[in-house]
Short mmCIF file of C-alpha atoms in Angstrom, two decimals:
data_model
loop_
_atom_site.label_atom_id
_atom_site.label_comp_id
_atom_site.label_asym_id
_atom_site.label_seq_id
_atom_site.Cartn_x
_atom_site.Cartn_y
_atom_site.Cartn_z
CA MET A 1 41.59 -19.13 33.04
CA THR A 2 40.69 -20.71 36.37
CA LYS A 3 37.98 -23.23 36.93
CA GLU A 4 37.15 -23.19 40.60
CA SER A 5 36.56 -26.67 41.93
CA GLY A 6 35.92 -25.60 45.51
CA THR A 7 36.83 -23.08 48.18
CA TRP A 8 40.29 -24.56 48.73
CA LEU A 9 41.16 -26.03 45.35
CA ARG A 10 41.83 -24.49 41.95
CA ARG A 11 41.96 -26.21 38.57
CA PHE A 12 43.66 -24.20 35.81
CA HIS A 13 43.30 -26.69 32.97
CA PRO A 14 40.87 -29.55 32.35
CA GLY A 15 42.31 -32.93 33.22
CA PRO A 16 41.57 -36.42 31.96
CA ALA A 17 38.20 -37.92 32.79
CA GLY A 18 39.79 -40.73 34.78
CA GLY A 19 43.06 -41.48 36.46
CA THR A 20 45.07 -39.83 39.19
CA ARG A 21 44.42 -36.46 40.78
CA LEU A 22 47.58 -34.50 41.68
CA ILE A 23 47.00 -31.99 44.49
CA CYS A 24 49.68 -29.29 44.83
CA PHE A 25 50.30 -27.44 48.10
CA PRO A 26 52.08 -24.05 48.00
CA HIS A 27 54.90 -22.75 50.18
CA ALA A 28 54.53 -20.14 52.92
CA GLY A 29 53.36 -16.91 51.32
CA GLY A 30 52.55 -18.79 48.13
CA SER A 31 49.27 -19.29 46.31
CA ALA A 32 47.63 -21.67 43.86
CA PRO A 33 48.90 -19.94 40.67
CA TYR A 34 52.46 -20.91 41.61
CA PHE A 35 51.53 -24.31 40.18
CA HIS A 36 50.00 -23.01 36.96
CA HIS A 37 52.93 -24.37 34.95
CA VAL A 38 52.54 -27.77 36.62
CA SER A 39 48.91 -27.81 35.55
CA ARG A 40 49.76 -26.71 32.02
CA GLU A 41 52.33 -29.45 31.53
CA LEU A 42 50.73 -32.35 33.40
CA SER A 43 46.98 -31.82 32.91
CA PRO A 44 46.94 -33.97 29.75
CA VAL A 45 47.73 -36.98 31.98
CA LEU A 46 46.74 -35.90 35.51
CA ASP A 47 43.89 -33.96 37.07
CA VAL A 48 46.07 -31.22 38.56
CA GLN A 49 44.54 -29.06 41.28
CA ALA A 50 46.30 -26.51 43.46
CA VAL A 51 45.46 -25.49 47.00
CA GLN A 52 44.50 -21.87 47.63
CA TYR A 53 44.99 -20.96 51.28
CA PRO A 54 42.71 -18.28 52.77
CA GLY A 55 43.89 -14.70 53.14
CA ARG A 56 45.27 -14.17 49.64
CA GLN A 57 44.10 -13.20 46.16
CA GLU A 58 40.38 -13.97 45.75
CA ARG A 59 40.33 -15.31 49.35
CA ARG A 60 42.04 -12.22 50.76
CA HIS A 61 39.02 -11.16 52.83
CA GLU A 62 38.79 -14.51 54.62
CA PRO A 63 40.39 -14.97 58.04
CA ARG A 64 43.98 -16.15 57.83
CA ILE A 65 44.91 -19.45 59.47
CA THR A 66 47.99 -19.54 61.66
CA ASP A 67 48.40 -23.26 62.33
CA ILE A 68 49.11 -26.22 60.09
CA ALA A 69 46.29 -28.28 61.60
CA GLY A 70 43.74 -25.64 60.58
CA LEU A 71 45.07 -25.55 57.03
CA ALA A 72 45.05 -29.34 56.80
CA ASP A 73 41.51 -29.57 58.17
CA GLY A 74 40.25 -27.09 55.58
CA VAL A 75 41.92 -28.88 52.67
CA MET A 76 40.83 -32.28 53.96
CA ALA A 77 37.15 -31.36 53.78
CA GLU A 78 37.44 -30.83 50.02
CA ILE A 79 39.91 -33.60 49.22
CA LEU A 80 38.06 -36.48 50.86
CA PRO A 81 35.26 -36.53 48.23
CA LEU A 82 37.97 -36.61 45.53
CA ALA A 83 39.29 -39.93 46.83
CA ASP A 84 36.97 -41.76 44.46
CA ARG A 85 40.03 -41.65 42.20
CA PRO A 86 43.71 -42.18 43.07
CA LEU A 87 45.35 -39.18 44.71
CA ALA A 88 48.92 -37.91 44.77
CA PHE A 89 50.26 -34.92 46.71
CA PHE A 90 53.05 -32.49 45.86
CA GLY A 91 53.93 -29.95 48.55
CA HIS A 92 56.74 -27.42 48.55
CA SER A 93 58.21 -26.11 51.82
CA MET A 94 55.26 -25.39 54.14
CA GLY A 95 53.09 -27.17 51.60
CA ALA A 96 54.96 -30.41 52.26
CA VAL A 97 53.88 -30.54 55.90
CA VAL A 98 50.31 -29.47 55.05
CA ALA A 99 50.22 -32.32 52.53
CA PHE A 100 51.63 -34.71 55.14
CA GLU A 101 48.99 -33.71 57.67
CA VAL A 102 46.23 -34.19 55.10
CA ALA A 103 47.65 -37.63 54.31
CA LEU A 104 47.54 -38.46 58.03
CA ARG A 105 43.87 -37.48 58.12
CA LEU A 106 43.13 -39.54 55.02
CA ARG A 107 44.80 -42.52 56.64
CA GLU A 108 42.17 -42.40 59.37
CA GLN A 109 39.59 -42.74 56.60
CA GLY A 110 41.37 -45.70 55.05
CA VAL A 111 42.74 -43.69 52.12
CA ALA A 112 46.41 -43.58 51.11
CA PRO A 113 47.66 -41.30 48.31
CA LEU A 114 49.72 -43.04 45.65
CA ALA A 115 52.65 -40.78 46.51
CA LEU A 116 53.60 -37.85 48.68
CA PHE A 117 56.17 -35.60 47.02
CA ALA A 118 57.79 -33.54 49.81
CA SER A 119 59.84 -30.72 48.34
CA GLY A 120 62.16 -28.29 50.09
CA ARG A 121 61.19 -29.25 53.61
CA ARG A 122 62.84 -31.12 56.44
CA ALA A 123 61.06 -34.12 57.96
CA PRO A 124 57.97 -33.32 60.06
CA SER A 125 59.60 -34.32 63.35
CA CYS A 126 62.86 -32.51 62.58
CA VAL A 127 62.46 -29.23 64.47
CA ARG A 128 64.48 -26.02 64.31
CA GLU A 129 63.66 -23.39 66.88
CA GLU A 130 62.67 -20.40 64.77
CA THR A 131 61.29 -17.00 65.72
CA LEU A 132 61.08 -15.15 62.41
CA HIS A 133 57.28 -15.07 62.60
CA LYS A 134 57.63 -12.85 65.70
CA GLU A 135 60.14 -10.45 64.19
CA SER A 136 59.66 -7.21 62.27
CA ASP A 137 58.11 -6.91 58.84
CA GLN A 138 61.51 -5.86 57.52
CA ALA A 139 63.13 -9.05 58.84
CA LEU A 140 60.40 -11.23 57.38
CA VAL A 141 60.61 -9.57 53.96
CA ALA A 142 64.40 -9.84 53.98
CA GLU A 143 64.15 -13.59 54.61
CA VAL A 144 61.61 -14.07 51.85
CA LYS A 145 63.82 -12.13 49.44
CA SER A 146 66.85 -14.21 50.38
CA LEU A 147 65.07 -17.43 49.45
CA GLY A 148 64.38 -16.12 45.95
CA GLY A 149 60.93 -17.57 45.34
CA THR A 150 58.95 -14.32 45.30
CA ASP A 151 59.04 -11.58 42.68
CA PRO A 152 61.12 -8.82 44.34
CA ARG A 153 59.04 -6.16 42.60
CA MET A 154 56.06 -7.24 44.69
CA LEU A 155 58.08 -7.08 47.89
CA ASP A 156 59.43 -3.63 46.99
CA ASP A 157 56.00 -2.15 46.19
CA PRO A 158 54.47 -0.81 49.44
CA GLU A 159 50.87 -1.30 48.28
CA LEU A 160 51.41 -4.86 47.06
CA LEU A 161 53.45 -5.72 50.12
CA ALA A 162 50.68 -4.51 52.41
CA MET A 163 48.32 -6.93 50.66
CA VAL A 164 50.52 -10.02 50.90
CA LEU A 165 52.37 -9.50 54.17
CA PRO A 166 49.54 -10.55 56.54
CA ALA A 167 49.10 -13.89 54.76
CA MET A 168 52.85 -14.36 54.63
CA ARG A 169 53.18 -13.81 58.38
CA ALA A 170 50.27 -16.16 59.07
CA ASP A 171 51.94 -18.89 57.02
CA TYR A 172 55.30 -18.40 58.72
CA THR A 173 53.58 -18.57 62.09
CA ALA A 174 51.88 -21.81 61.08
CA VAL A 175 55.00 -23.56 59.83
CA MET A 176 57.36 -22.30 62.52
CA THR A 177 55.08 -23.37 65.35
CA TYR A 178 54.30 -26.75 63.76
CA ARG A 179 55.16 -29.78 65.86
CA CYS A 180 54.60 -33.35 64.78
CA ARG A 181 54.56 -36.57 66.76
CA PRO A 182 57.81 -38.46 66.06
CA ASP A 183 55.78 -41.61 65.39
CA ALA A 184 53.40 -40.02 62.85
CA VAL A 185 53.50 -42.22 59.74
CA VAL A 186 51.64 -42.26 56.45
CA ASP A 187 51.15 -45.38 54.36
CA SER A 188 52.02 -43.61 51.12
CA PRO A 189 55.46 -43.78 49.52
CA VAL A 190 57.35 -40.57 50.24
CA HIS A 191 59.49 -38.95 47.56
CA VAL A 192 61.67 -36.14 48.88
CA LEU A 193 63.08 -33.47 46.57
CA VAL A 194 65.64 -31.00 47.87
CA GLY A 195 68.17 -28.45 46.65
CA ASP A 196 71.79 -29.11 47.57
CA ASP A 197 72.22 -25.52 48.79
CA ASP A 198 68.92 -25.03 50.60
CA PRO A 199 69.38 -23.10 53.88
CA GLN A 200 65.99 -24.34 55.07
CA VAL A 201 66.76 -28.06 54.95
CA SER A 202 69.91 -30.13 55.03
CA GLN A 203 70.11 -33.49 53.28
CA ASP A 204 70.24 -35.22 56.67
CA GLU A 205 67.03 -33.43 57.70
CA ALA A 206 65.42 -34.40 54.40
CA LEU A 207 66.44 -38.05 54.81
CA ARG A 208 64.53 -38.24 58.05
CA TRP A 209 61.29 -38.24 56.06
CA LYS A 210 61.87 -42.00 55.78
CA GLU A 211 60.87 -42.23 59.45
CA HIS A 212 57.39 -41.00 58.53
CA THR A 213 56.34 -43.53 55.92
CA GLY A 214 55.32 -47.13 56.07
CA GLY A 215 55.87 -47.32 52.33
CA ALA A 216 58.77 -46.77 49.99
CA PHE A 217 61.15 -43.83 50.34
CA GLU A 218 63.27 -42.04 47.78
CA MET A 219 65.20 -38.78 47.81
CA LYS A 220 66.36 -36.76 44.83
CA VAL A 221 68.85 -33.91 45.17
CA PHE A 222 68.91 -31.04 42.69
CA GLY A 223 71.39 -28.22 42.30
CA GLY A 224 70.16 -25.01 43.87
CA GLY A 225 68.62 -23.44 46.92
CA HIS A 226 65.17 -23.39 48.48
CA PHE A 227 63.44 -22.76 45.16
CA TYR A 228 65.59 -25.18 43.17
CA LEU A 229 62.40 -26.31 41.41
CA ASN A 230 62.14 -23.01 39.54
CA ASP A 231 65.39 -23.87 37.74
CA HIS A 232 64.66 -27.58 37.35
CA ALA A 233 60.96 -27.56 36.46
CA PRO A 234 61.22 -29.98 33.49
CA ALA A 235 63.16 -32.53 35.56
CA VAL A 236 60.78 -32.21 38.52
CA LEU A 237 57.71 -32.63 36.31
CA ARG A 238 59.29 -35.59 34.55
CA TYR A 239 60.02 -37.20 37.91
CA ILE A 240 56.41 -36.75 39.05
CA ALA A 241 55.08 -38.23 35.81
CA GLU A 242 57.48 -41.17 35.87
CA THR A 243 56.78 -41.91 39.52
CA LEU A 244 53.03 -41.94 38.86
CA SER A 245 53.59 -43.91 35.65
CA VAL A 246 51.93 -41.37 33.39
CA ARG A 247 53.39 -39.74 30.28
#
């Protein structure tokens, strides 16, 4: 089912020969298959590829990365050669800041994605002091369960949990220790998507993404919590397609 296009990127369905590449960045504890449905629906009009962070699934034996810069550097190495065609980024939660950091690196190379879709994440310079990454496994699992984006059967199975917990903790360490320069700006238009009942980001915190773009800014609010996009997938996919002017 999966065509591997590199160490960091996964393509689940063949895309069009030309046109825009949509790169999808998962949330903390997430993996590339989270975006399988995005690929299924949008691959007829976009070359959809999803980031696979190290330390999970087929990359489970690789060292885990505990800082956003390291994740962005790894992705950047594979994305830069893909800039021969227009790029667009969609990142959810932690994935939004990884996507932002990759866009910053591309800017240094004179490349600007057509759009950066930042979902379920406060602006890069909007910091909350968080310590969950230092707390017990039980506290971390309880938080992940409360957000509702992970199959609870996996979190309740001791063997499965032992496999995913190290990567989950590494991701939480990366995103909770992330600090961004207040003046860090990308040239790409930024499109923010957020749930109206998301405990991880308020609408004011989401609006501050406009401080990090030299291009256009737009915010869309959906009903729901941190994983609002699970309940609003058709609307989110339609918004991506309309924004990128593909059908």
